[in-house]
Amino acid sequence: MDLDLGILTASLVLLTGVAAVRVSARAGLPSLLLYLAIGLALGEAGLGIQFEDVDLTMVLSTLALAVILAEGGFSTRWDVIRPVVGLSGLLATLGVALSVTVTAGIAYLALDVEPRTALLLGAVVGSTDAAATFSIMRRLPVLPRIRATLEAESGFNDPPVIILVTVVASDAWHTASGLQIAGLIGYQLVVGVLVGLAVAKLGQVLLAHSALPAAGLYPLATFAIMFLAFAVAGLAGASGLMAIYVAGMWLGNAKLPHRQATAGFADGLGWLAQIGLFVLLGLLASPGRLLDAVVPAAIVGIGLTFVARPLSVMACAVWWRVPWRHQVFISWAGLRGAVPIVLATIPITEGLPSATMIFDVVFLLVTAFVLIQAPLLPWLARRTSVVVERGRDVEVESAPLEDLDASLVQFVVPSRSRLAGVFADDLRLPARAVLALVSRGGSIAVPDRHTSLRPGDHLLLVVPEDVRAATEHRLQAISEHGRLAVWYAGPAQVGPASRRDAGLRPGTGPGGEWSDDRPAARRVRAPARAYDPAQP
C-alpha cells in the first residue's frame, strides 16, 4: 500500500510538473518557479509532508544536476560554443572569483556577519545555474554565441564553487590556504575535462561500431557512457559534473546512430531532473522561517545583481571587446536556480550555526531571481539587440545500414529555411547520396527533378558513410544561404567532398582556391569577417 501511494504521489507530481510547463508559457512565468511552488504546497505548510533529510537531498540533487548538465552538453553545438570557450571559461573562473569576493564583502559590511558566513553567502550564489540557464535561454531567440556563452559558463562554473563552499564549510576552513584551494579547484577542473573527453571518445567509437538490436538502446547506452565519465572522474578525485558536461558535449557533436532519438530522450530526462530537483528543494524549505530572511536576501540579491555580476562580466568581457549592450544582457542573464539552493544545504550537513539563515536567504534570493530576472529577459534582449531569427538549423537523424556501408538520413525542412522552394534536382548532393522519399501532409512520394521542397517536409536520404558529413554540410549550407550555397558558403559549411561532387575544381581559381566553370554572374562568395563573440 505504501508503494502504491508513493507511486501515485510521484505520478501526480510529475504530471503536475509537465502541466506547469504549459501554464508557465501562458502566464509568462518560468516553470522552475512553479516546481518550487509544488514542493512548498506538498511540504509542511501545505499537505504537511515532513521532509528534512538534507543528506538524501544532496545525493538526489547531485544526480539531477548531472542529468541536466549531460543534456545541456549533448544539445550544445561545438561550432557555436568553440569561439566563446575562452570567454565562458574566464567567466566561470575569474568572473566567479570576483563575484564571490564582492558579494561576500557586501554581506560582511551590510549584514554584520562573521567572515566565514559572508564568504559562504557569496560563494553559494556565486555561480550561475545550469538548470535555469538551459531551461530559459533556449526558449529565447538570442544570438547563438551569446546563448552559448551563458550556457557554457553555467556548465563550467559549478565545480569551482562546489569545491569552495565545501572547503569553507568544513574543518579545512581553519587549515587550508588560498593556494591549496586554488590547486584543488584546478586539479578537479582539468582532470574532469580530460576524463570526460577520454570516456566520451571511447564511447563514440563503441557506439559507431555497434549494431544494437533496438533503436531505443542507443539513448540508454549514450547516457550510460556519460555517467561512466561522471563516476570515473569522481573516483579520480576530480569533478564528476565537469566530466559529464564535457562528455555530453563531445557525444552531442559526434556522428552517432539515432542521434535525434537520443536528443529527445535526453531532453525528456532533463525535464524530469528539473521537475524533481525543484520540487525536492521546495519540500526542504520551511515557509515559516522565510520572513526573517527577506531583508538579508534583498541586500545580497541587490549587491549581486547590480554590483558583483556586472563587475565580473565587465572584467572578463573587455578582453574580447564584447559590446557594452551585450555585456548588459550577459550580466542580467546570470540566472540563479537549483545549484545555489543545493549548495546552501552543505553548511547544514556540516552543522554550522548560520546554516539555516544561509539556506533561507538563498531560497528567497533564488525565488526572486527566477520571478524577476527571467520574465524581463525577452524585453532586455530586444533593448540590447541580441535577438536573432530562428528556424534554419537542419536537425539530421541517421541510422546505420551496415551491410551497405551507408546510412538512412532523415530531417525536416525547418520553417523560414532557404531549403523551401529549392527543387530536388538543385540540392546537388555529393555523388551516390540519394534523396529517396519526401513525406508531405501525410502522403509519401518519390521525388523527381520537379519536386519543390516546402517547410515541414520530411526527407529521407540514403547516404554512403564516406560522404555523410559532406551531405549534412551541404543541407545545412542550403538551409542558411539558399541554392547558391555551393559558392556562398565557405569551407566551414561545405566540406571538400561536397565541393568536388558539386562540380568544383581545386586549384583553378586565383590563389589556387576552389572554383567552378559557371559564369561569373552566378558565382557568389561571402566576404571574410573577423570573429565577434556577439554575432551569430
Coordinates of C-alpha atoms in Angstrom, one line a residue:
M1 CA 0.0 0.0 0.0
D2 CA 2.8 2.4 0.8
L3 CA 4.5 1.6 -2.5
D4 CA 1.2 2.3 -4.4
L5 CA 0.7 5.5 -2.5
G6 CA 4.3 6.6 -3.3
I7 CA 3.9 5.8 -7.0
L8 CA 0.6 7.6 -7.0
T9 CA 2.1 10.7 -5.4
A10 CA 5.1 10.7 -7.7
S11 CA 3.0 10.3 -10.8
L12 CA 0.7 13.2 -9.8
V13 CA 3.7 15.4 -9.0
L14 CA 5.2 14.6 -12.4
L15 CA 2.0 15.2 -14.3
T16 CA 1.5 18.5 -12.5
G17 CA 5.1 19.4 -13.3
V18 CA 4.5 18.7 -17.0
A19 CA 1.3 20.7 -16.9
A20 CA 3.2 23.5 -15.2
V21 CA 5.3 24.0 -18.4
R22 CA 2.2 24.8 -20.3
V23 CA 0.8 27.0 -17.6
S24 CA 4.1 28.9 -17.3
A25 CA 4.2 29.5 -21.0
R26 CA 0.7 31.0 -21.0
A27 CA 1.4 33.1 -17.8
G28 CA 4.9 34.2 -18.8
L29 CA 6.4 32.8 -15.6
P30 CA 9.4 30.4 -15.5
S31 CA 8.3 26.8 -14.9
L32 CA 11.0 26.4 -12.4
L33 CA 9.2 28.8 -10.1
L34 CA 6.0 26.6 -10.3
Y35 CA 8.1 23.5 -9.4
L36 CA 9.3 25.2 -6.3
A37 CA 5.6 26.1 -5.5
I38 CA 4.6 22.5 -5.9
G39 CA 7.3 21.4 -3.4
L40 CA 6.1 24.1 -0.9
A41 CA 2.5 23.0 -1.4
L42 CA 3.4 19.4 -0.6
G43 CA 5.6 20.4 2.4
E44 CA 4.9 21.3 6.0
A45 CA 3.0 24.5 5.1
G46 CA 0.7 22.6 2.6
L47 CA -0.2 19.0 2.7
G48 CA 2.0 18.5 5.7
I49 CA 4.7 16.2 4.3
Q50 CA 7.7 16.4 6.7
F51 CA 11.0 16.2 4.7
E52 CA 14.2 17.2 6.4
D53 CA 16.7 14.7 5.1
V54 CA 19.5 17.0 3.9
D55 CA 21.9 14.2 3.1
L56 CA 19.4 12.5 0.8
T57 CA 18.6 15.9 -0.8
M58 CA 22.3 16.3 -1.6
V59 CA 22.6 12.9 -3.3
L60 CA 19.5 13.2 -5.3
S61 CA 20.3 16.9 -6.2
T62 CA 23.7 15.9 -7.4
L63 CA 22.3 13.2 -9.7
A64 CA 19.7 15.6 -11.0
L65 CA 22.4 18.2 -11.8
A66 CA 24.4 15.6 -13.5
V67 CA 21.5 14.7 -15.8
I68 CA 20.8 18.4 -16.5
L69 CA 24.5 19.0 -17.4
A70 CA 24.6 15.9 -19.5
E71 CA 21.6 17.0 -21.5
G72 CA 22.9 20.6 -21.7
G73 CA 26.3 19.4 -23.1
F74 CA 24.6 17.0 -25.5
S75 CA 22.5 19.7 -27.1
T76 CA 25.3 22.2 -27.3
R77 CA 26.7 22.7 -30.8
W78 CA 30.5 22.8 -30.8
D79 CA 30.8 25.1 -33.8
V80 CA 28.8 27.7 -31.8
I81 CA 30.5 27.3 -28.5
R82 CA 34.1 26.9 -29.7
P83 CA 34.6 30.7 -30.3
V84 CA 33.3 31.5 -26.8
V85 CA 35.1 28.8 -24.8
G86 CA 37.7 31.4 -23.7
L87 CA 35.2 33.9 -22.5
S88 CA 33.0 31.3 -20.8
G89 CA 36.0 29.8 -19.1
L90 CA 37.1 33.2 -17.8
L91 CA 33.6 34.0 -16.6
A92 CA 33.5 30.6 -14.8
T93 CA 36.8 31.2 -13.0
L94 CA 37.9 34.8 -12.7
G95 CA 34.3 36.1 -13.0
V96 CA 33.1 33.7 -10.3
A97 CA 36.1 34.7 -8.0
L98 CA 35.4 38.4 -8.4
S99 CA 31.6 37.9 -8.0
V100 CA 32.1 35.9 -4.8
T101 CA 34.6 38.4 -3.4
V102 CA 32.4 41.4 -4.0
T103 CA 29.2 39.7 -2.8
A104 CA 30.9 38.5 0.4
G105 CA 32.2 41.9 1.1
I106 CA 28.7 43.4 0.7
A107 CA 27.3 40.8 3.0
Y108 CA 30.0 41.3 5.6
L109 CA 29.6 45.1 5.7
A110 CA 25.8 45.2 5.4
L111 CA 24.6 42.2 7.4
D112 CA 27.2 42.3 10.2
V113 CA 28.0 38.6 10.0
E114 CA 31.3 36.8 10.5
P115 CA 33.7 36.5 7.6
R116 CA 33.0 32.8 7.2
T117 CA 29.3 33.3 6.9
A118 CA 29.8 36.2 4.5
L119 CA 32.1 34.1 2.3
L120 CA 29.6 31.3 2.2
L121 CA 26.8 33.6 1.2
G122 CA 28.9 35.0 -1.6
A123 CA 30.1 31.6 -2.8
V124 CA 26.7 29.9 -2.6
V125 CA 25.2 32.4 -5.0
G126 CA 28.4 33.0 -7.0
S127 CA 27.7 30.5 -9.8
T128 CA 25.0 30.7 -12.5
D129 CA 22.7 27.8 -12.6
A130 CA 22.7 25.2 -15.5
A131 CA 19.1 24.1 -14.9
A132 CA 17.7 27.7 -15.0
T133 CA 20.0 28.8 -17.9
F134 CA 19.3 25.8 -20.2
S135 CA 15.6 26.0 -19.5
I136 CA 15.1 29.7 -20.0
M137 CA 17.8 30.7 -22.6
R138 CA 16.8 28.0 -25.1
R139 CA 13.3 29.5 -25.3
L140 CA 14.7 32.9 -26.2
P141 CA 15.7 33.8 -29.8
V142 CA 19.0 35.4 -28.9
L143 CA 22.3 35.4 -30.8
P144 CA 23.8 31.8 -30.7
R145 CA 27.1 32.9 -29.3
I146 CA 25.5 34.9 -26.5
R147 CA 23.4 31.9 -25.6
A148 CA 26.4 29.6 -25.9
T149 CA 28.5 31.9 -23.6
L150 CA 25.8 31.8 -20.9
E151 CA 25.2 28.0 -21.2
A152 CA 28.9 27.1 -21.2
E153 CA 29.5 29.4 -18.2
S154 CA 26.7 27.7 -16.3
G155 CA 28.2 24.3 -17.1
F156 CA 31.8 25.3 -16.2
N157 CA 31.3 27.4 -13.1
D158 CA 29.6 24.8 -10.8
P159 CA 32.7 22.7 -9.9
P160 CA 34.8 25.7 -8.6
V161 CA 32.0 27.0 -6.5
I162 CA 31.1 23.5 -5.1
I163 CA 34.7 23.0 -4.1
L164 CA 34.9 26.5 -2.5
V165 CA 31.7 26.0 -0.5
T166 CA 32.7 22.5 0.6
V167 CA 36.1 23.8 1.9
V168 CA 34.8 26.9 3.6
A169 CA 32.0 24.9 5.4
S170 CA 34.3 22.1 6.5
D171 CA 37.2 22.0 9.1
A172 CA 39.6 22.8 6.2
W173 CA 38.5 26.4 6.7
H174 CA 40.9 26.6 9.6
T175 CA 43.8 24.8 7.8
A176 CA 43.7 25.2 4.0
S177 CA 45.5 28.1 2.4
G178 CA 44.3 30.0 -0.6
L179 CA 46.9 28.4 -2.8
Q180 CA 45.8 24.9 -1.7
I181 CA 42.2 25.7 -2.5
A182 CA 43.2 27.1 -5.9
G183 CA 45.2 24.0 -6.7
L184 CA 42.4 21.7 -5.7
I185 CA 40.0 23.6 -8.0
G186 CA 42.5 23.5 -10.8
Y187 CA 43.0 19.7 -10.4
Q188 CA 39.3 19.0 -10.3
L189 CA 38.6 21.0 -13.4
V190 CA 41.5 19.8 -15.6
V191 CA 41.2 16.1 -14.7
G192 CA 37.4 16.3 -15.0
V193 CA 37.8 17.7 -18.6
L194 CA 40.3 15.0 -19.5
V195 CA 38.3 12.2 -18.1
G196 CA 35.2 13.4 -19.8
L197 CA 37.0 13.6 -23.2
A198 CA 38.6 10.2 -22.9
V199 CA 35.5 8.3 -21.8
A200 CA 33.3 10.1 -24.5
K201 CA 35.8 9.4 -27.3
L202 CA 35.9 5.7 -26.3
G203 CA 32.1 5.6 -26.1
Q204 CA 31.8 7.2 -29.5
V205 CA 33.9 4.5 -31.1
L206 CA 31.9 1.8 -29.4
L207 CA 28.5 3.3 -30.5
A208 CA 29.6 3.9 -34.0
H209 CA 30.7 0.2 -34.4
S210 CA 27.8 -1.4 -32.6
A211 CA 24.6 -2.6 -34.3
L212 CA 22.2 -2.8 -31.3
P213 CA 19.0 -4.8 -31.8
A214 CA 16.7 -1.9 -30.9
A215 CA 16.9 1.8 -31.6
G216 CA 15.8 2.6 -28.0
L217 CA 19.1 1.1 -26.7
Y218 CA 21.2 3.8 -28.3
P219 CA 19.9 6.6 -25.9
L220 CA 20.4 4.3 -22.9
A221 CA 23.9 3.4 -24.0
T222 CA 24.8 7.1 -24.6
F223 CA 23.7 8.2 -21.2
A224 CA 25.5 5.2 -19.6
I225 CA 28.7 6.4 -21.2
M226 CA 28.2 10.0 -19.9
F227 CA 27.5 8.7 -16.4
L228 CA 30.6 6.5 -16.7
A229 CA 32.6 9.6 -17.2
F230 CA 30.9 11.1 -14.1
A231 CA 31.8 8.1 -11.9
V232 CA 35.4 7.7 -13.2
A233 CA 36.1 11.4 -12.5
G234 CA 34.7 11.1 -9.0
L235 CA 36.9 8.1 -8.3
A236 CA 39.9 10.1 -9.5
G237 CA 39.1 12.9 -7.1
A238 CA 38.0 15.2 -9.9
S239 CA 34.8 17.0 -10.8
G240 CA 32.2 14.5 -12.0
L241 CA 29.9 17.3 -13.1
M242 CA 32.6 18.8 -15.3
A243 CA 33.3 15.3 -16.7
I244 CA 29.7 14.6 -17.6
Y245 CA 29.2 18.0 -19.2
V246 CA 32.3 17.6 -21.4
A247 CA 31.3 14.0 -22.2
G248 CA 27.8 15.1 -23.2
M249 CA 29.2 17.9 -25.4
W250 CA 31.6 15.5 -27.2
L251 CA 28.9 12.9 -27.8
G252 CA 26.4 15.5 -28.8
N253 CA 28.6 16.7 -31.6
A254 CA 29.7 13.3 -32.7
K255 CA 28.2 11.3 -35.6
L256 CA 26.1 8.9 -33.6
P257 CA 23.4 6.4 -34.8
H258 CA 19.9 7.6 -33.9
R259 CA 21.2 10.9 -32.7
Q260 CA 17.8 12.6 -32.8
A261 CA 16.2 9.8 -30.8
T262 CA 19.0 10.2 -28.2
A263 CA 18.4 14.0 -28.2
G264 CA 14.7 13.5 -27.5
F265 CA 15.5 11.0 -24.7
A266 CA 18.0 13.5 -23.2
D267 CA 15.5 16.3 -23.3
G268 CA 12.9 14.3 -21.5
L269 CA 15.4 13.2 -18.8
G270 CA 16.4 16.9 -18.4
W271 CA 12.9 18.0 -17.8
L272 CA 12.4 15.1 -15.3
A273 CA 15.5 16.1 -13.4
Q274 CA 14.5 19.8 -13.3
I275 CA 11.0 18.9 -12.0
G276 CA 12.3 16.5 -9.4
L277 CA 15.1 18.8 -8.3
F278 CA 13.0 21.9 -7.7
V279 CA 10.1 20.0 -6.1
L280 CA 12.6 18.4 -3.8
L281 CA 14.1 21.7 -2.8
G282 CA 10.6 23.2 -2.3
L283 CA 9.9 20.3 0.1
L284 CA 13.0 21.0 2.1
A285 CA 12.1 24.7 2.7
S286 CA 10.2 26.0 5.7
P287 CA 8.0 28.9 4.8
G288 CA 7.6 29.9 8.4
R289 CA 11.2 30.9 8.7
L290 CA 11.4 32.8 5.4
L291 CA 10.0 36.1 6.6
D292 CA 13.1 36.8 8.8
A293 CA 15.3 36.3 5.7
V294 CA 13.6 38.9 3.5
V295 CA 15.9 41.8 4.3
P296 CA 19.2 39.9 4.1
A297 CA 18.1 38.2 0.8
A298 CA 17.3 41.7 -0.6
I299 CA 20.7 43.1 0.3
V300 CA 22.6 40.1 -1.0
G301 CA 20.5 39.9 -4.2
I302 CA 20.8 43.6 -5.0
G303 CA 24.5 43.6 -4.4
L304 CA 25.0 40.5 -6.5
T305 CA 22.7 41.7 -9.4
F306 CA 23.8 45.4 -9.7
V307 CA 27.4 45.4 -8.4
A308 CA 29.1 42.0 -8.3
R309 CA 27.8 40.4 -11.5
P310 CA 28.2 43.5 -13.7
L311 CA 31.8 44.0 -12.5
S312 CA 32.7 40.3 -13.1
V313 CA 31.2 40.4 -16.6
M314 CA 32.9 43.7 -17.5
A315 CA 36.3 42.4 -16.2
C316 CA 36.1 39.3 -18.4
A317 CA 34.3 40.6 -21.5
V318 CA 36.6 43.5 -22.0
W319 CA 39.3 41.2 -23.3
W320 CA 37.0 40.0 -26.1
R321 CA 35.7 43.5 -26.9
V322 CA 32.1 42.5 -26.3
P323 CA 29.8 45.5 -27.0
W324 CA 28.5 47.1 -23.8
R325 CA 24.9 46.3 -24.7
H326 CA 25.7 42.7 -24.9
Q327 CA 27.6 42.8 -21.6
V328 CA 24.4 44.2 -20.0
F329 CA 22.4 41.3 -21.3
I330 CA 25.0 38.7 -20.2
S331 CA 25.1 40.3 -16.8
W332 CA 21.4 40.3 -16.3
A333 CA 21.1 36.7 -17.7
G334 CA 23.3 35.3 -15.0
L335 CA 20.5 33.2 -13.7
R336 CA 20.5 31.5 -10.3
G337 CA 18.4 28.4 -9.6
A338 CA 18.8 25.0 -8.1
V339 CA 22.6 25.0 -7.7
P340 CA 22.7 27.8 -5.0
I341 CA 19.9 26.1 -3.0
V342 CA 21.8 22.7 -3.2
L343 CA 25.0 24.4 -2.1
A344 CA 23.2 26.0 0.7
T345 CA 22.5 22.6 2.2
I346 CA 26.2 21.9 2.6
P347 CA 26.6 24.2 5.7
I348 CA 23.6 22.4 7.2
T349 CA 25.3 19.0 6.8
E350 CA 28.4 20.5 8.5
G351 CA 26.3 21.8 11.4
L352 CA 27.3 25.4 11.1
P353 CA 25.4 27.8 13.4
S354 CA 24.5 30.1 10.5
A355 CA 23.5 27.3 8.1
T356 CA 19.7 27.8 8.5
M357 CA 20.0 31.5 7.9
I358 CA 22.1 30.9 4.8
F359 CA 19.6 28.4 3.3
D360 CA 16.6 30.7 3.9
V361 CA 18.4 33.7 2.4
V362 CA 19.4 31.7 -0.7
F363 CA 16.0 30.2 -1.1
L364 CA 14.3 33.6 -1.1
L365 CA 17.0 35.1 -3.3
V366 CA 16.7 32.4 -5.9
T367 CA 12.9 32.7 -6.0
A368 CA 13.2 36.4 -6.5
F369 CA 15.8 35.9 -9.2
V370 CA 13.6 33.5 -11.1
L371 CA 10.5 35.6 -10.6
I372 CA 12.0 39.0 -11.6
Q373 CA 15.0 38.3 -13.9
A374 CA 13.6 35.6 -16.2
P375 CA 10.4 37.5 -17.3
L376 CA 12.5 40.6 -18.2
L377 CA 14.9 38.8 -20.4
P378 CA 12.8 39.0 -23.6
W379 CA 12.4 42.7 -23.2
L380 CA 16.1 43.2 -22.4
A381 CA 17.1 41.1 -25.4
R382 CA 15.2 43.4 -27.7
R383 CA 16.7 46.5 -26.0
T384 CA 20.2 45.2 -26.2
S385 CA 19.9 44.0 -29.8
V386 CA 20.7 40.3 -29.1
V387 CA 17.5 39.0 -30.7
V388 CA 18.0 36.8 -33.8
E389 CA 15.7 35.0 -36.2
R390 CA 15.4 31.2 -35.7
G391 CA 14.3 28.4 -38.0
R392 CA 17.2 27.5 -40.3
D393 CA 19.1 24.8 -38.5
V394 CA 18.7 21.4 -40.0
E395 CA 18.4 18.6 -37.5
V396 CA 19.6 15.4 -39.1
E397 CA 18.8 11.9 -37.8
S398 CA 20.7 8.9 -39.1
A399 CA 20.6 5.1 -38.7
P400 CA 23.3 2.7 -39.9
L401 CA 22.9 0.3 -42.8
E402 CA 25.9 -1.9 -42.1
D403 CA 25.5 -4.3 -45.0
L404 CA 25.5 -1.4 -47.5
D405 CA 28.1 0.8 -45.6
A406 CA 25.6 3.6 -45.7
S407 CA 23.1 5.4 -43.5
L408 CA 19.5 6.4 -43.7
V409 CA 19.4 10.1 -43.1
Q410 CA 16.2 11.9 -42.4
F411 CA 15.4 15.5 -41.5
V412 CA 12.5 18.0 -41.5
V413 CA 12.8 21.2 -43.6
P414 CA 12.7 24.0 -40.9
S415 CA 10.4 26.9 -41.0
R416 CA 12.0 30.0 -42.6
S417 CA 14.7 27.8 -44.1
R418 CA 16.0 28.6 -47.5
L419 CA 15.6 25.0 -48.4
A420 CA 12.0 25.9 -49.0
G421 CA 11.4 26.4 -52.7
V422 CA 14.6 24.5 -53.7
F423 CA 13.9 21.8 -56.3
A424 CA 15.2 18.3 -55.5
D425 CA 17.5 18.5 -58.6
D426 CA 19.1 21.7 -57.3
L427 CA 20.2 20.1 -54.0
R428 CA 23.3 18.9 -55.8
L429 CA 24.2 16.4 -53.1
P430 CA 27.5 14.5 -53.1
A431 CA 27.9 11.6 -55.5
R432 CA 26.0 8.4 -54.5
A433 CA 23.9 10.3 -52.0
V434 CA 20.2 9.8 -53.0
L435 CA 17.1 11.6 -51.9
A436 CA 14.8 8.6 -51.7
L437 CA 11.4 9.8 -50.3
V438 CA 9.6 13.0 -49.4
S439 CA 6.7 13.0 -46.9
R440 CA 4.3 15.9 -47.0
G441 CA 0.9 16.2 -45.4
G442 CA 0.6 12.5 -44.7
S443 CA 1.4 11.4 -48.2
I444 CA 4.8 9.9 -49.3
A445 CA 6.2 10.3 -52.8
V446 CA 9.4 9.5 -54.6
P447 CA 10.9 12.9 -55.6
D448 CA 11.8 13.9 -59.2
R449 CA 13.5 16.9 -60.7
H450 CA 10.2 18.9 -60.5
T451 CA 9.7 18.3 -56.7
S452 CA 10.0 21.6 -54.8
L453 CA 10.7 21.4 -51.1
R454 CA 8.4 23.1 -48.6
P455 CA 8.7 23.9 -44.8
G456 CA 7.7 20.9 -42.8
D457 CA 8.6 18.3 -45.5
H458 CA 10.2 15.1 -44.1
L459 CA 13.1 14.0 -46.3
L460 CA 14.7 10.5 -46.3
L461 CA 18.1 10.0 -47.9
V462 CA 20.3 7.0 -48.4
V463 CA 23.9 8.3 -48.0
P464 CA 27.2 6.3 -48.1
E465 CA 29.2 6.7 -45.0
D466 CA 32.2 8.4 -46.7
V467 CA 30.1 11.3 -47.9
R468 CA 27.6 11.6 -45.0
A469 CA 29.4 14.5 -43.4
A470 CA 29.6 16.3 -46.7
T471 CA 25.9 15.7 -47.3
E472 CA 25.0 17.2 -43.9
H473 CA 27.2 20.2 -44.6
R474 CA 25.5 20.7 -47.9
L475 CA 22.0 20.6 -46.5
Q476 CA 22.9 23.0 -43.7
A477 CA 24.5 25.4 -46.1
I478 CA 21.5 25.5 -48.4
S479 CA 19.2 25.9 -45.3
E480 CA 21.2 29.0 -44.3
H481 CA 22.2 30.5 -47.7
G482 CA 19.8 29.1 -50.4
R483 CA 20.5 27.2 -53.6
L484 CA 23.7 29.3 -54.2
A485 CA 25.2 27.8 -51.1
V486 CA 28.0 26.0 -53.0
W487 CA 29.5 29.3 -53.9
Y488 CA 28.3 31.4 -50.9
A489 CA 29.3 29.0 -48.1
G490 CA 32.9 28.8 -47.1
P491 CA 34.9 25.7 -46.1
A492 CA 33.2 25.7 -42.7
Q493 CA 29.9 25.0 -44.3
V494 CA 30.7 22.8 -47.2
G495 CA 33.4 20.1 -47.0
P496 CA 35.9 19.2 -49.7
A497 CA 33.8 16.1 -50.8
S498 CA 30.7 18.2 -51.4
R499 CA 32.6 20.8 -53.3
R500 CA 34.2 18.2 -55.5
D501 CA 30.9 16.3 -56.1
A502 CA 29.1 19.6 -56.9
G503 CA 31.5 20.2 -59.9
L504 CA 34.0 22.5 -58.3
R505 CA 37.6 22.0 -59.2
P506 CA 40.6 22.7 -56.9
G507 CA 43.5 24.9 -57.9
T508 CA 41.9 26.8 -60.8
G509 CA 40.9 30.0 -59.1
P510 CA 43.1 32.9 -58.1
G511 CA 45.5 31.7 -55.4
G512 CA 44.6 28.1 -56.0
E513 CA 41.2 28.1 -54.2
W514 CA 38.2 26.1 -55.3
S515 CA 36.4 27.4 -58.4
D516 CA 33.8 26.4 -60.9
D517 CA 33.0 26.8 -64.6
R518 CA 29.8 28.8 -64.3
P519 CA 29.5 32.4 -65.5
A520 CA 30.9 34.9 -63.0
A521 CA 27.5 36.5 -62.5
R522 CA 26.3 33.2 -60.9
R523 CA 29.2 32.9 -58.5
V524 CA 28.7 34.4 -55.1
R525 CA 31.4 34.5 -52.4
A526 CA 30.9 35.6 -48.8
P527 CA 33.3 38.2 -47.6
A528 CA 35.6 37.2 -44.8
R529 CA 34.9 38.7 -41.4
A530 CA 36.7 38.8 -38.1
Y531 CA 35.1 36.9 -35.2
D532 CA 32.8 38.8 -33.0
P533 CA 31.5 36.9 -29.9
A534 CA 28.3 38.9 -30.1
Q535 CA 27.5 37.9 -33.7
P536 CA 25.8 34.6 -34.8

